[in-house]
CSV table of C-alpha atoms in Angstrom, one decimal:
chain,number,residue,atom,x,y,z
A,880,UNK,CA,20.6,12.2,-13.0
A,881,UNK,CA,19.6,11.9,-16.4
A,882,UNK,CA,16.4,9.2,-16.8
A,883,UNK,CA,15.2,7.3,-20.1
A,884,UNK,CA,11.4,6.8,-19.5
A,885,UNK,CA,10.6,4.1,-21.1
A,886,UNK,CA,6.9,4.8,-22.7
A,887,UNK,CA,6.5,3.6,-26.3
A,888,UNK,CA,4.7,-0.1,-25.6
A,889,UNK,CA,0.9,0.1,-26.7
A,890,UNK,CA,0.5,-2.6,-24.3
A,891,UNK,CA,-1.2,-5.8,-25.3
A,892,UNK,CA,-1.6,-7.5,-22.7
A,893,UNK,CA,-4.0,-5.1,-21.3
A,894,UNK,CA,-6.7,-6.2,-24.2
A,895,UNK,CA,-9.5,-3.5,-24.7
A,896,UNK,CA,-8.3,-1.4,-22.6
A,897,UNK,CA,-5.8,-0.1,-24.7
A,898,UNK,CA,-7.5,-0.5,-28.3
A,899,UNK,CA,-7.4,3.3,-28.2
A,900,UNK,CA,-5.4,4.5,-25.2
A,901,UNK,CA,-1.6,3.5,-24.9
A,902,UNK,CA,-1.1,1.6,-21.4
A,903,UNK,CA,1.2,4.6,-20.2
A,904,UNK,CA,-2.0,6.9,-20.3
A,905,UNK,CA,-4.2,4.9,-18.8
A,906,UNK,CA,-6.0,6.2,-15.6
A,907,UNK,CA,-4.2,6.0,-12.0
A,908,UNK,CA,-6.5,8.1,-9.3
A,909,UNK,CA,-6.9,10.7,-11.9
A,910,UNK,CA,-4.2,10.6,-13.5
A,911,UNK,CA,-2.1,9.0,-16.7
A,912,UNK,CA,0.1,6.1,-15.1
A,913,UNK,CA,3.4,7.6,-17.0
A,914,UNK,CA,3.0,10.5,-14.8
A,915,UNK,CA,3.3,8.5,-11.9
A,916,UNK,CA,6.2,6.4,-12.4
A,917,UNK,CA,7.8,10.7,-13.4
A,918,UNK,CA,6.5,11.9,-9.7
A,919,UNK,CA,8.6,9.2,-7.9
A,920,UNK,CA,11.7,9.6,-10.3
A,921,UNK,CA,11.5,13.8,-10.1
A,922,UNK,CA,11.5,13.0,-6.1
A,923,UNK,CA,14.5,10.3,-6.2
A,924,UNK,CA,16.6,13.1,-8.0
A,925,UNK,CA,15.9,12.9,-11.7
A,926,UNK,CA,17.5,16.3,-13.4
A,927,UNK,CA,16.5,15.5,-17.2
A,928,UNK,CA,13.6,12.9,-18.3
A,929,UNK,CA,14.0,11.7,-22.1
A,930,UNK,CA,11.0,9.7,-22.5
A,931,UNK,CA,10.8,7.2,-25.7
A,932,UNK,CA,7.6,7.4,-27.0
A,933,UNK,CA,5.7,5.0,-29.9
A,934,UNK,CA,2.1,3.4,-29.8
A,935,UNK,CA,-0.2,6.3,-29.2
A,936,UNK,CA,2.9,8.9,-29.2
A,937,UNK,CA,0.7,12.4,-29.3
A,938,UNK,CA,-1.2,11.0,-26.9
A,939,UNK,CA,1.7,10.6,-24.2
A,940,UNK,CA,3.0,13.8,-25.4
A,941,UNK,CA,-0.3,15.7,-24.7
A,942,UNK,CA,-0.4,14.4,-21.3
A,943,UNK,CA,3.3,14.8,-19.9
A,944,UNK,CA,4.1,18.3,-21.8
A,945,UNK,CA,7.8,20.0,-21.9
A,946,UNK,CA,8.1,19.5,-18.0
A,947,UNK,CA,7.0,17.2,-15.1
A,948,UNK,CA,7.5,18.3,-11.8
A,949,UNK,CA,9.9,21.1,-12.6
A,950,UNK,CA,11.9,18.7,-14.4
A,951,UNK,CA,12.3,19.4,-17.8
A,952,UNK,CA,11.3,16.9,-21.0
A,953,UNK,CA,12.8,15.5,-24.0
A,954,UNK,CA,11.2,12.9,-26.5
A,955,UNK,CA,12.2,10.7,-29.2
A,956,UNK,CA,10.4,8.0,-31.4
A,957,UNK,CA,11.2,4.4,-31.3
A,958,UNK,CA,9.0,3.6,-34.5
A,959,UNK,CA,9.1,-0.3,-33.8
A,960,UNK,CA,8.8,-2.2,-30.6
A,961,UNK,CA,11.6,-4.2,-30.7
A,962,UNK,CA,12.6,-4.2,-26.9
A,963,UNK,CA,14.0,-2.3,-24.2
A,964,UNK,CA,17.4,-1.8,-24.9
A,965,UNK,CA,16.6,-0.5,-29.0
A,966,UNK,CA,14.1,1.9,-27.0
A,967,UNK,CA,17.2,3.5,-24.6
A,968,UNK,CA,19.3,2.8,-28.0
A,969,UNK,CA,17.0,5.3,-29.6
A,970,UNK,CA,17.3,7.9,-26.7
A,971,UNK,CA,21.2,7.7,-27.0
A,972,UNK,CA,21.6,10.2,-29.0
A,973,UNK,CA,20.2,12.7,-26.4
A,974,UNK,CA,22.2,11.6,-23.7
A,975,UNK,CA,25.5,13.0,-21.9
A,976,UNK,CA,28.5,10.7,-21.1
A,977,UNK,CA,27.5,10.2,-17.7
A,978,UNK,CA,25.7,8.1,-15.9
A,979,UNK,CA,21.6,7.6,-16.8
A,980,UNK,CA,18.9,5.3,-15.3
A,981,UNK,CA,16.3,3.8,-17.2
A,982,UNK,CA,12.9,3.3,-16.3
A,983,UNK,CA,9.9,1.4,-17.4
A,984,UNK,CA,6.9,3.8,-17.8
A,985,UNK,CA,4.5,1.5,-16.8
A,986,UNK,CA,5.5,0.8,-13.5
A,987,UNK,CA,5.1,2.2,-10.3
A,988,UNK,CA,7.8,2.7,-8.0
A,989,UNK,CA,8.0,3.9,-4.3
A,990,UNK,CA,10.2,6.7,-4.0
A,991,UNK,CA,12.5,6.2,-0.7
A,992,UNK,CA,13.5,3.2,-2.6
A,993,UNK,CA,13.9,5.0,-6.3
A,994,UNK,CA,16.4,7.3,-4.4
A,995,UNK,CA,18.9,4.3,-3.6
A,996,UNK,CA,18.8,3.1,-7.0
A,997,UNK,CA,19.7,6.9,-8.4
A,998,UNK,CA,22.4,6.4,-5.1
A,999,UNK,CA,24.0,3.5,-6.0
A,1000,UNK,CA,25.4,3.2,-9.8
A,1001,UNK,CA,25.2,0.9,-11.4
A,1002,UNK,CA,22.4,-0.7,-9.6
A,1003,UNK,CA,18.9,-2.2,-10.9
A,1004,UNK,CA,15.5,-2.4,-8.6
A,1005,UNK,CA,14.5,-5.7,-7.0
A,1006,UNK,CA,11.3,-7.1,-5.9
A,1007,UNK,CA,9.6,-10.2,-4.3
A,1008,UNK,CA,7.4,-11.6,-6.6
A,1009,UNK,CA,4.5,-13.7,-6.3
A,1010,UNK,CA,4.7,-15.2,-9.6
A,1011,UNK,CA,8.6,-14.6,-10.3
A,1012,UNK,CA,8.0,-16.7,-14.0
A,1013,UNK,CA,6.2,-13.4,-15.1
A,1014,UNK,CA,9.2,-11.1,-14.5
A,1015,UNK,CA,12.9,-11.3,-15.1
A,1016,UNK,CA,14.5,-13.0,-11.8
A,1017,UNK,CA,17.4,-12.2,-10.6
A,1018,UNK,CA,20.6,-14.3,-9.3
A,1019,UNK,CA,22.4,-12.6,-6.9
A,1020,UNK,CA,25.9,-14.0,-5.3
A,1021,UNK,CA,26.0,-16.5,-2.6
A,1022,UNK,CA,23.4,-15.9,0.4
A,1023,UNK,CA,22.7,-12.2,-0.8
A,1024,UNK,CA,19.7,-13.2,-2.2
A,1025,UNK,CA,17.9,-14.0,1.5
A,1026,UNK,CA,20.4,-10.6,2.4
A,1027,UNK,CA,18.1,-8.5,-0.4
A,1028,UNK,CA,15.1,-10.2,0.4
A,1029,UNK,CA,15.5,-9.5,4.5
A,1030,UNK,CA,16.3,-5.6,4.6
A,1031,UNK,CA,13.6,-4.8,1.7
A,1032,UNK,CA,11.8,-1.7,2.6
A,1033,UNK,CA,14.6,-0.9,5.7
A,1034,UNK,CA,16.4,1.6,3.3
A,1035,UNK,CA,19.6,-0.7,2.8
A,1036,UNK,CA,21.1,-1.8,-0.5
A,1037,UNK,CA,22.6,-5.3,-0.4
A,1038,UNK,CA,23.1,-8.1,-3.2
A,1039,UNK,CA,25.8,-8.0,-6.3
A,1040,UNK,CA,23.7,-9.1,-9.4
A,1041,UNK,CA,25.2,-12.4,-11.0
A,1042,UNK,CA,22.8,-12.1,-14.1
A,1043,UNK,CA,18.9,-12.1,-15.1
A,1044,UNK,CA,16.6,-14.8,-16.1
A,1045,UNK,CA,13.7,-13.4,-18.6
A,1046,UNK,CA,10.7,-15.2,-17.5
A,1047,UNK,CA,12.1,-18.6,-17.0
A,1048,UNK,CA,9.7,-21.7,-16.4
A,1049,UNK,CA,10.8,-22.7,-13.4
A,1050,UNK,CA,12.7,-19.5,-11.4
A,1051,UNK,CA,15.4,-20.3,-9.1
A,1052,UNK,CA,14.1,-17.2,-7.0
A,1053,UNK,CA,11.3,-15.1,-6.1
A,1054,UNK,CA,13.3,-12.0,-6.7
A,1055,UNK,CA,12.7,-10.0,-10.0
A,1056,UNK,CA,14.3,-7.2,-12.2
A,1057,UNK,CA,12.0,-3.8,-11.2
A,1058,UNK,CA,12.7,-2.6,-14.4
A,1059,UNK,CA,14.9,0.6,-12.5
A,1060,UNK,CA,17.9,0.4,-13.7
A,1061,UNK,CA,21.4,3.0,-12.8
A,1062,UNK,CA,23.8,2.5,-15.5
A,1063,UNK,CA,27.5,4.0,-15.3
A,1064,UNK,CA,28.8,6.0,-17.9
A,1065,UNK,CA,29.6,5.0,-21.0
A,1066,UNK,CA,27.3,2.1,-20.7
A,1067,UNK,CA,25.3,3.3,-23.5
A,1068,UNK,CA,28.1,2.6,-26.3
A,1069,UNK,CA,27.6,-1.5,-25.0
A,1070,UNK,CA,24.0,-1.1,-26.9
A,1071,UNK,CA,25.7,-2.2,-30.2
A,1072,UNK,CA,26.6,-5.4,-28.7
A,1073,UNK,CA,23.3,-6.3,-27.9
A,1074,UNK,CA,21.8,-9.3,-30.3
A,1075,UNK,CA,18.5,-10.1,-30.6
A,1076,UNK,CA,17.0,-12.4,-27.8
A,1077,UNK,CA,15.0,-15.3,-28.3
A,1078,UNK,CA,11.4,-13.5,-28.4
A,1079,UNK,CA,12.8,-11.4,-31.4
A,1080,UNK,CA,13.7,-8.2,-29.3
A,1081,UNK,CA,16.6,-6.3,-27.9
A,1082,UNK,CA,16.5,-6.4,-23.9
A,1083,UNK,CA,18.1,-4.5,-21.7
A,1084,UNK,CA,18.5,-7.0,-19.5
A,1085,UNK,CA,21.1,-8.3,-21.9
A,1086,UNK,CA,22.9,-5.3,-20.8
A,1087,UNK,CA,22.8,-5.4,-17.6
A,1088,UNK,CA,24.0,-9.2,-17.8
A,1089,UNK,CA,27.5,-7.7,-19.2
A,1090,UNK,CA,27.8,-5.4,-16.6
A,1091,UNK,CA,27.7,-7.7,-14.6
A,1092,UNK,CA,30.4,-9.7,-15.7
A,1093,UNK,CA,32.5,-6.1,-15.0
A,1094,UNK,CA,31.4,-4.2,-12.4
A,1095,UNK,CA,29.4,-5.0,-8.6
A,1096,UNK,CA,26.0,-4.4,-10.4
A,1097,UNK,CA,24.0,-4.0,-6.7
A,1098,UNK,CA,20.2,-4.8,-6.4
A,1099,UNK,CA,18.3,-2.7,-4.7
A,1100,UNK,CA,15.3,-3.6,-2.8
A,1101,UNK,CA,11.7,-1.9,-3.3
A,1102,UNK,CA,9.2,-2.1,-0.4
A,1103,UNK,CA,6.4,-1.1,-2.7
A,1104,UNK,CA,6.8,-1.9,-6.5
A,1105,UNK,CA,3.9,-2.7,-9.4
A,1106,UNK,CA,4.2,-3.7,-12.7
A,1107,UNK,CA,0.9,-2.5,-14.4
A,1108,UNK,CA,0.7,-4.6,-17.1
A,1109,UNK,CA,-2.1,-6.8,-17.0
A,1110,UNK,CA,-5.8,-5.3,-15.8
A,1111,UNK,CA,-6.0,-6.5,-12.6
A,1112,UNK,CA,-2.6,-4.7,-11.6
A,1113,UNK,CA,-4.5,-1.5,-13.2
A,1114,UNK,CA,-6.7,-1.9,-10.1
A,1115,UNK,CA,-4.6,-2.4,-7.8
A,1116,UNK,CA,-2.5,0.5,-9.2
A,1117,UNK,CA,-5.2,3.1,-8.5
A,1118,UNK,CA,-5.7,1.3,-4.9
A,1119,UNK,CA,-2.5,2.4,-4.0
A,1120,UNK,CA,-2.7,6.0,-5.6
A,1121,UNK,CA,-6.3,6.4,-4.5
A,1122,UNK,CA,-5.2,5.5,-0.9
A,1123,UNK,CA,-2.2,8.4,-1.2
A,1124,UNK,CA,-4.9,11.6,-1.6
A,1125,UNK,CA,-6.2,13.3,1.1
A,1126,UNK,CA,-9.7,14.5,1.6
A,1127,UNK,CA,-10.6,17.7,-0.7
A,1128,UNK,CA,-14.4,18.6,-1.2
A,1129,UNK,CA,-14.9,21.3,-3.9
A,1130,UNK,CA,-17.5,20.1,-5.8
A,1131,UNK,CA,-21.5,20.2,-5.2
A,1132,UNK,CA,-22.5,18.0,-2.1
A,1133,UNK,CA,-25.9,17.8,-1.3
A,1134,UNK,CA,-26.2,18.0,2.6
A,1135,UNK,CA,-27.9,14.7,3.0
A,1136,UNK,CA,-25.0,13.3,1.4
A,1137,UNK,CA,-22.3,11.4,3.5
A,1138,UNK,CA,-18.5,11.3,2.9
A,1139,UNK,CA,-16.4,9.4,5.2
A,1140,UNK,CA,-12.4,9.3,5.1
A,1141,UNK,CA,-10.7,10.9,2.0
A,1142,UNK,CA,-13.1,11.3,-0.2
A,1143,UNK,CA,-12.2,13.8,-2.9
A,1144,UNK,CA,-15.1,15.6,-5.2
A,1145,UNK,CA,-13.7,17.8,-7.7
A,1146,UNK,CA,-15.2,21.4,-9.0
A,1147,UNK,CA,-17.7,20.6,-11.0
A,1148,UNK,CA,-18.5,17.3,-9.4
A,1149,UNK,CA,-22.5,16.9,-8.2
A,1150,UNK,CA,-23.2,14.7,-5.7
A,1151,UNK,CA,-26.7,14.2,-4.5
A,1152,UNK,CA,-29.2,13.6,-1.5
A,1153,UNK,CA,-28.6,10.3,0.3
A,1154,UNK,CA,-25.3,9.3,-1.1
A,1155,UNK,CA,-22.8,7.6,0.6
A,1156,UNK,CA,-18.8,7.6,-0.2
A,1157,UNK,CA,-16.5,5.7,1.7
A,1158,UNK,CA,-12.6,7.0,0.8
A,1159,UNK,CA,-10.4,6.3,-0.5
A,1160,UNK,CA,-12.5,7.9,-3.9
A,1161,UNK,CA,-11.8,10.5,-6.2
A,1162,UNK,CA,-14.8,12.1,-7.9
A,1163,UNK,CA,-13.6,14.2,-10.8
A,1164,UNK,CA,-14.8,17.1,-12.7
A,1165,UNK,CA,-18.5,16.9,-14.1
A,1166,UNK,CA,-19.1,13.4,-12.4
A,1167,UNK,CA,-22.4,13.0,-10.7
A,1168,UNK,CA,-23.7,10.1,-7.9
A,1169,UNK,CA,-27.1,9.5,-7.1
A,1170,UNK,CA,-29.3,10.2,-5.2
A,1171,UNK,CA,-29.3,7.2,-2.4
A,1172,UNK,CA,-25.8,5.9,-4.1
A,1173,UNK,CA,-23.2,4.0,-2.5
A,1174,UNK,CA,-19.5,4.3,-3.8
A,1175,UNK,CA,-16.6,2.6,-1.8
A,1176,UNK,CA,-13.3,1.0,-1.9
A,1177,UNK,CA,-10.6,2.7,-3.7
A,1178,UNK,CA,-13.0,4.1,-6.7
A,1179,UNK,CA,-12.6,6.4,-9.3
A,1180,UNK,CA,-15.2,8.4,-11.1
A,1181,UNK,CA,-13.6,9.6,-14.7
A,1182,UNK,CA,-14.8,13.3,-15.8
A,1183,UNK,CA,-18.2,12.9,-17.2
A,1184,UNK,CA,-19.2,9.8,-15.3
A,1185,UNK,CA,-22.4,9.1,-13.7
A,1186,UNK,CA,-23.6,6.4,-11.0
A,1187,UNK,CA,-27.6,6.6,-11.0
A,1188,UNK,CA,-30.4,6.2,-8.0
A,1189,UNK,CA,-29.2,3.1,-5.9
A,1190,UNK,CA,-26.2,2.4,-7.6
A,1191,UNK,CA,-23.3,0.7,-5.3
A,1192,UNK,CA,-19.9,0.7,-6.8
A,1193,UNK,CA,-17.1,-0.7,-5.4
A,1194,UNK,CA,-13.3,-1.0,-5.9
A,1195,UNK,CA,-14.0,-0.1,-9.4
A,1196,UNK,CA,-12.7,2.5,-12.3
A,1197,UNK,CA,-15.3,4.4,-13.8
A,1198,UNK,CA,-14.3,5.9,-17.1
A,1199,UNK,CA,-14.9,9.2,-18.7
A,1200,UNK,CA,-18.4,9.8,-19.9
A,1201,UNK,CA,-19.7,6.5,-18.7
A,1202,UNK,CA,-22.8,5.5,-17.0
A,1203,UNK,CA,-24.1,3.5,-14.3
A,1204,UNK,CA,-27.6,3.4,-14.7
A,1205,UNK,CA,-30.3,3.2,-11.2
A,1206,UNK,CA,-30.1,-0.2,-9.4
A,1207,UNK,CA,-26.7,-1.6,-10.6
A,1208,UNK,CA,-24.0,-2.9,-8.6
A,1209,UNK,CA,-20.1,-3.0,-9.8
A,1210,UNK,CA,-17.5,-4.2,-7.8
A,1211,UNK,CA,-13.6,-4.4,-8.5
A,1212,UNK,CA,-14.0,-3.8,-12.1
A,1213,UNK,CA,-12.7,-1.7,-15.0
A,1214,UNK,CA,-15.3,0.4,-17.1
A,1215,UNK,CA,-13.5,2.1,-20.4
A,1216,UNK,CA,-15.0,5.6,-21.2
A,1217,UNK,CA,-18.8,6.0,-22.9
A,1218,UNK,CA,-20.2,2.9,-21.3
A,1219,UNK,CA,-23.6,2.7,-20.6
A,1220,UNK,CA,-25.3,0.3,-18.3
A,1221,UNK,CA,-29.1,-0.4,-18.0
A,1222,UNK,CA,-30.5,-0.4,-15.2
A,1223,UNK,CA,-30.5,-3.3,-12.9
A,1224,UNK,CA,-27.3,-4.7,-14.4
A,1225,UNK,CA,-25.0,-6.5,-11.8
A,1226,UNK,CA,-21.5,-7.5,-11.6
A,1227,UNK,CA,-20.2,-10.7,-10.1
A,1228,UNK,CA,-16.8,-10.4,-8.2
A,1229,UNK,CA,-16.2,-13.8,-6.8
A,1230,UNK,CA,-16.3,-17.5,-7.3
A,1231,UNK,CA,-18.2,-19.1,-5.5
A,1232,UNK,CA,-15.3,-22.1,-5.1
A,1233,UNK,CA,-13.0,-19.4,-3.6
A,1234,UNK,CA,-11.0,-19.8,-6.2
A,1235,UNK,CA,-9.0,-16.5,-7.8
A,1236,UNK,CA,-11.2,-14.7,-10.6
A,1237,UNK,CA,-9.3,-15.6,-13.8
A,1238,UNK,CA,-9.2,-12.9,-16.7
A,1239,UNK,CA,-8.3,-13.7,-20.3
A,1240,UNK,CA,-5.0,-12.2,-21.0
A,1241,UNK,CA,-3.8,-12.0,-24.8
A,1242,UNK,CA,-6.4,-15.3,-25.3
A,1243,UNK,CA,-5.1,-17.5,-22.3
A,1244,UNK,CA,-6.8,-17.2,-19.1
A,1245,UNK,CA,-4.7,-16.0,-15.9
A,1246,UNK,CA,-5.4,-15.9,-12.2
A,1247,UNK,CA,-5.8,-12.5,-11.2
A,1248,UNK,CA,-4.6,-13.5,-7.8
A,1249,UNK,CA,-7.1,-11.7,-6.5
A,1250,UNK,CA,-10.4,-13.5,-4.6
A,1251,UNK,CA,-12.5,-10.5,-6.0
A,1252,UNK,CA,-12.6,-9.4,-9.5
A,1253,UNK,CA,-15.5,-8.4,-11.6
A,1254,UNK,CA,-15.4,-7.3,-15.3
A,1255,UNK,CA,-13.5,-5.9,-17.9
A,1256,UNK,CA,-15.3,-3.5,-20.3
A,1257,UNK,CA,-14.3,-2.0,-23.5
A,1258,UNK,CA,-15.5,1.0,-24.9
A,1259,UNK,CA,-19.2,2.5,-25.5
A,1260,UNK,CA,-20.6,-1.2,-24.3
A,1261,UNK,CA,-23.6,-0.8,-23.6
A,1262,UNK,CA,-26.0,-3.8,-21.5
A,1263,UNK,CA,-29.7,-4.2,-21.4
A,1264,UNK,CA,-32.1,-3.7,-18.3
A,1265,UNK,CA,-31.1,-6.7,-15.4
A,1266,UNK,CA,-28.4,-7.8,-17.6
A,1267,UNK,CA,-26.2,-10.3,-15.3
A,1268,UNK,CA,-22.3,-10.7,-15.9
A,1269,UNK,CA,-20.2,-13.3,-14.7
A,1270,UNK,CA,-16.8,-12.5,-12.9
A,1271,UNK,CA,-13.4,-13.0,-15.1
A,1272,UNK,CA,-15.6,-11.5,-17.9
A,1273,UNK,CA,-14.6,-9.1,-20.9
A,1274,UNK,CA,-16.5,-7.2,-22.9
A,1275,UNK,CA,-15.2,-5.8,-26.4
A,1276,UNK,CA,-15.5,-2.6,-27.4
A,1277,UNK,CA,-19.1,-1.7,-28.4
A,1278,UNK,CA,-20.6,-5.4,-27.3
A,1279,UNK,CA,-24.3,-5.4,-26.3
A,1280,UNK,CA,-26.5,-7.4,-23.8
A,1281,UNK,CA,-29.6,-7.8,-24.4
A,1282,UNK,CA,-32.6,-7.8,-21.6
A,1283,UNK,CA,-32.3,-9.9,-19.0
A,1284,UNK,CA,-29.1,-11.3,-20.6
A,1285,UNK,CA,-27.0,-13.9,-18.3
A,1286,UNK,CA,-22.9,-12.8,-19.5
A,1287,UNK,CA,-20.6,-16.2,-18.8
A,1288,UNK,CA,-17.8,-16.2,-21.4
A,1289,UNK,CA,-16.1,-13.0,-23.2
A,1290,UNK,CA,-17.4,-11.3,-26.4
């Protein structure tokens, strides 16, 4: 089946995360997260990827190449964002007249349920949400809602779609558009029709809503789903990758070091006397930890990263080139690449009412849903000796702490 990828988003909504790296090459256990959402299509049966690329264009290039899992790869421009259905409008021109799915790059899909979708034409991905309002929720016919809802994740397909609802205020369900969509052929000449929404884009959804109207447009239910679109789903992105690896150890290990579970270190890697790793953790290439280090949770330590004497880290992404100076502690947090941290700087990763950590998300602060988050940093930060930051906080690219500095609000 031929599949759109789409990949061209620069991806706003991650803030400084993506000043200089588009969202689709941002790192999942090692790896750019476009690559990802190609793994789970090559498996579902994807013969031809046409991926749409825009913001940050060589970049996604560079990373995917010609092929992706044996499955070869075409590209074409869509010079302005203006929505999902001008992106696959763009790729039209490189597509057969059969049947094609489109995919949203930034997403990551469990395969067993990809293959139904690619099954099943036309079809588009479902998904319980927790906060439906973000996502586009779909209205299925009569009691096939609970029906879709019930066999999720038992490898059944169930539900004709009635229609989509972009981000309403108050959703009538808790199921959402996946963004994994099987369209029939000819579908692609219906892209004409589409007029311009509301938010000033063309959306595929729009699309899929006429299709409706003339086919049994099925939903397909995903056991395991994530839109990674705002930070906090970044993390939990690489939890799921992370926790998918299986223990490798290539790289230096000192033998009073101590790696428990699937821990993978790299050629290349260093890691030093009195260390401890708890898997799932992914130590890459020219990395170093310690000595008397503590790494666990689902971490990952970019190329050129290195956690100094004492450090703990957990939960966390650790970019390229960054460092983690002796006597810091980071928990459930996101470090771009060329950070540096003094020493003694710590990272709060809860509230002390319980309370979700809220992030700021295109200026409005959001519940990350999660009871632990710590930070947000852009890159080359760098903080002063015992710096202290609150949870919830970002950091812009290139801020500074001074000594001793207590970090509360954002700069």
């Amino acid at each position: 089946m031929q599949t759109v990828v789409l990949a061209a988003g620069k991806g706003s909504r991650m803030g400084v995360l993506t000043d200089e790296t588009p969202k689709p090459c941002l790192p999942v256990a090692g790896r750019p997260l476009v690559s990802h959402t190609l793994d789970a299509a090559a498996v579902a049966g994807a013969s031809r990827f046409v991926v749409v690329v825009g913001c940050g264009a060589d970049q996604v290039r560079g990373v995917l190449g010609d092929s992706h899992a044996g499955v070869p790869i075409d590209y074409c421009h869509q010079p302005e964002q203006r929505g999902t259905a001008d992106a696959v409008l763009t790729a039209r021109s490189l597509l057969d007249d059969g049947p094609f799915v489109v995919l949203n790059g930034d997403a990551l899909y469990d395969a067993p349920s990809l293959s139904r979708v690619y099954d099943h034409v036309p079809s588009v991905g479902s998904y319980v949400a927790e906060e439906p309002s973000q996502y586009g929720v779909l209205s299925l016919a009569g009691d096939e809602a609970d029906e879709n809802r019930a066999i999720s994740g038992d490898g059944g397909v169930a539900g004709r779609v009635l229609g989509v609802t972009e981000k309403p205020d108050e959703p009538s369900s808790d199921l959402v558009n996946a963004g994994a969509y099987a369209f029939p052929a000819g579908a692609s000449d219906a892209l004409d029709d589409v007029a311009e929404s509301e938010r000033g884009e063309f959306e595929l959804t729009d699309l899929l809503g006429s299709l409706c109207a003339t086919d049994r447009v099925k939903a397909v239910p995903f056991s395991r789903w994530i839109d990674v679109g705002r930070p906090w789903e970044l993390l939990a992105a690489n939890e799921w990758k992370l926790g998918e690896l299986t223990r490798a150890v290539e790289g230096d290990v000192a033998d009073g070091a101590t790696l428990e579970g699937d821990v993978i270190v790299e050629s290349g890697a260093t890691v030093h006397d009195g260390v401890t790793i708890e898997g799932p953790a992914l130590i890459q290439s020219g990395a170093t930890v310690g000595p008397n280090a503590y790494v666990r949770g689902a971490t990952l330590l970019r190329p050129g990263a290195q956690v100094g004497h004492a450090v703990e880290i957990k939960n966390s992404v650790i970019g390229r080139d960054t460092s983690v100076a002796h006597l810091s502690y980071v928990g459930d947090s996101i470090l771009a690449p060329e950070v540096n941290f003094g020493a003694g700087t710590v990272v709060a990763n809860l509230r002390h009412d319980g309370e979700p950590v809220e992030l700021a998300v295109k200026d409005e602060r959001r519940s990350t849903g999660r009871r632990k988050f710590g930070i947000v940093v852009g890159r080359g930060t760098k903080t002063g000796i015992d710096t202290s930051i609150d949870a919830g906080v970002t950091l812009s690219p290139g801020s500074r702490t001074a000594v001793g500095e207590s970090v509360t609000r954002d700069r």
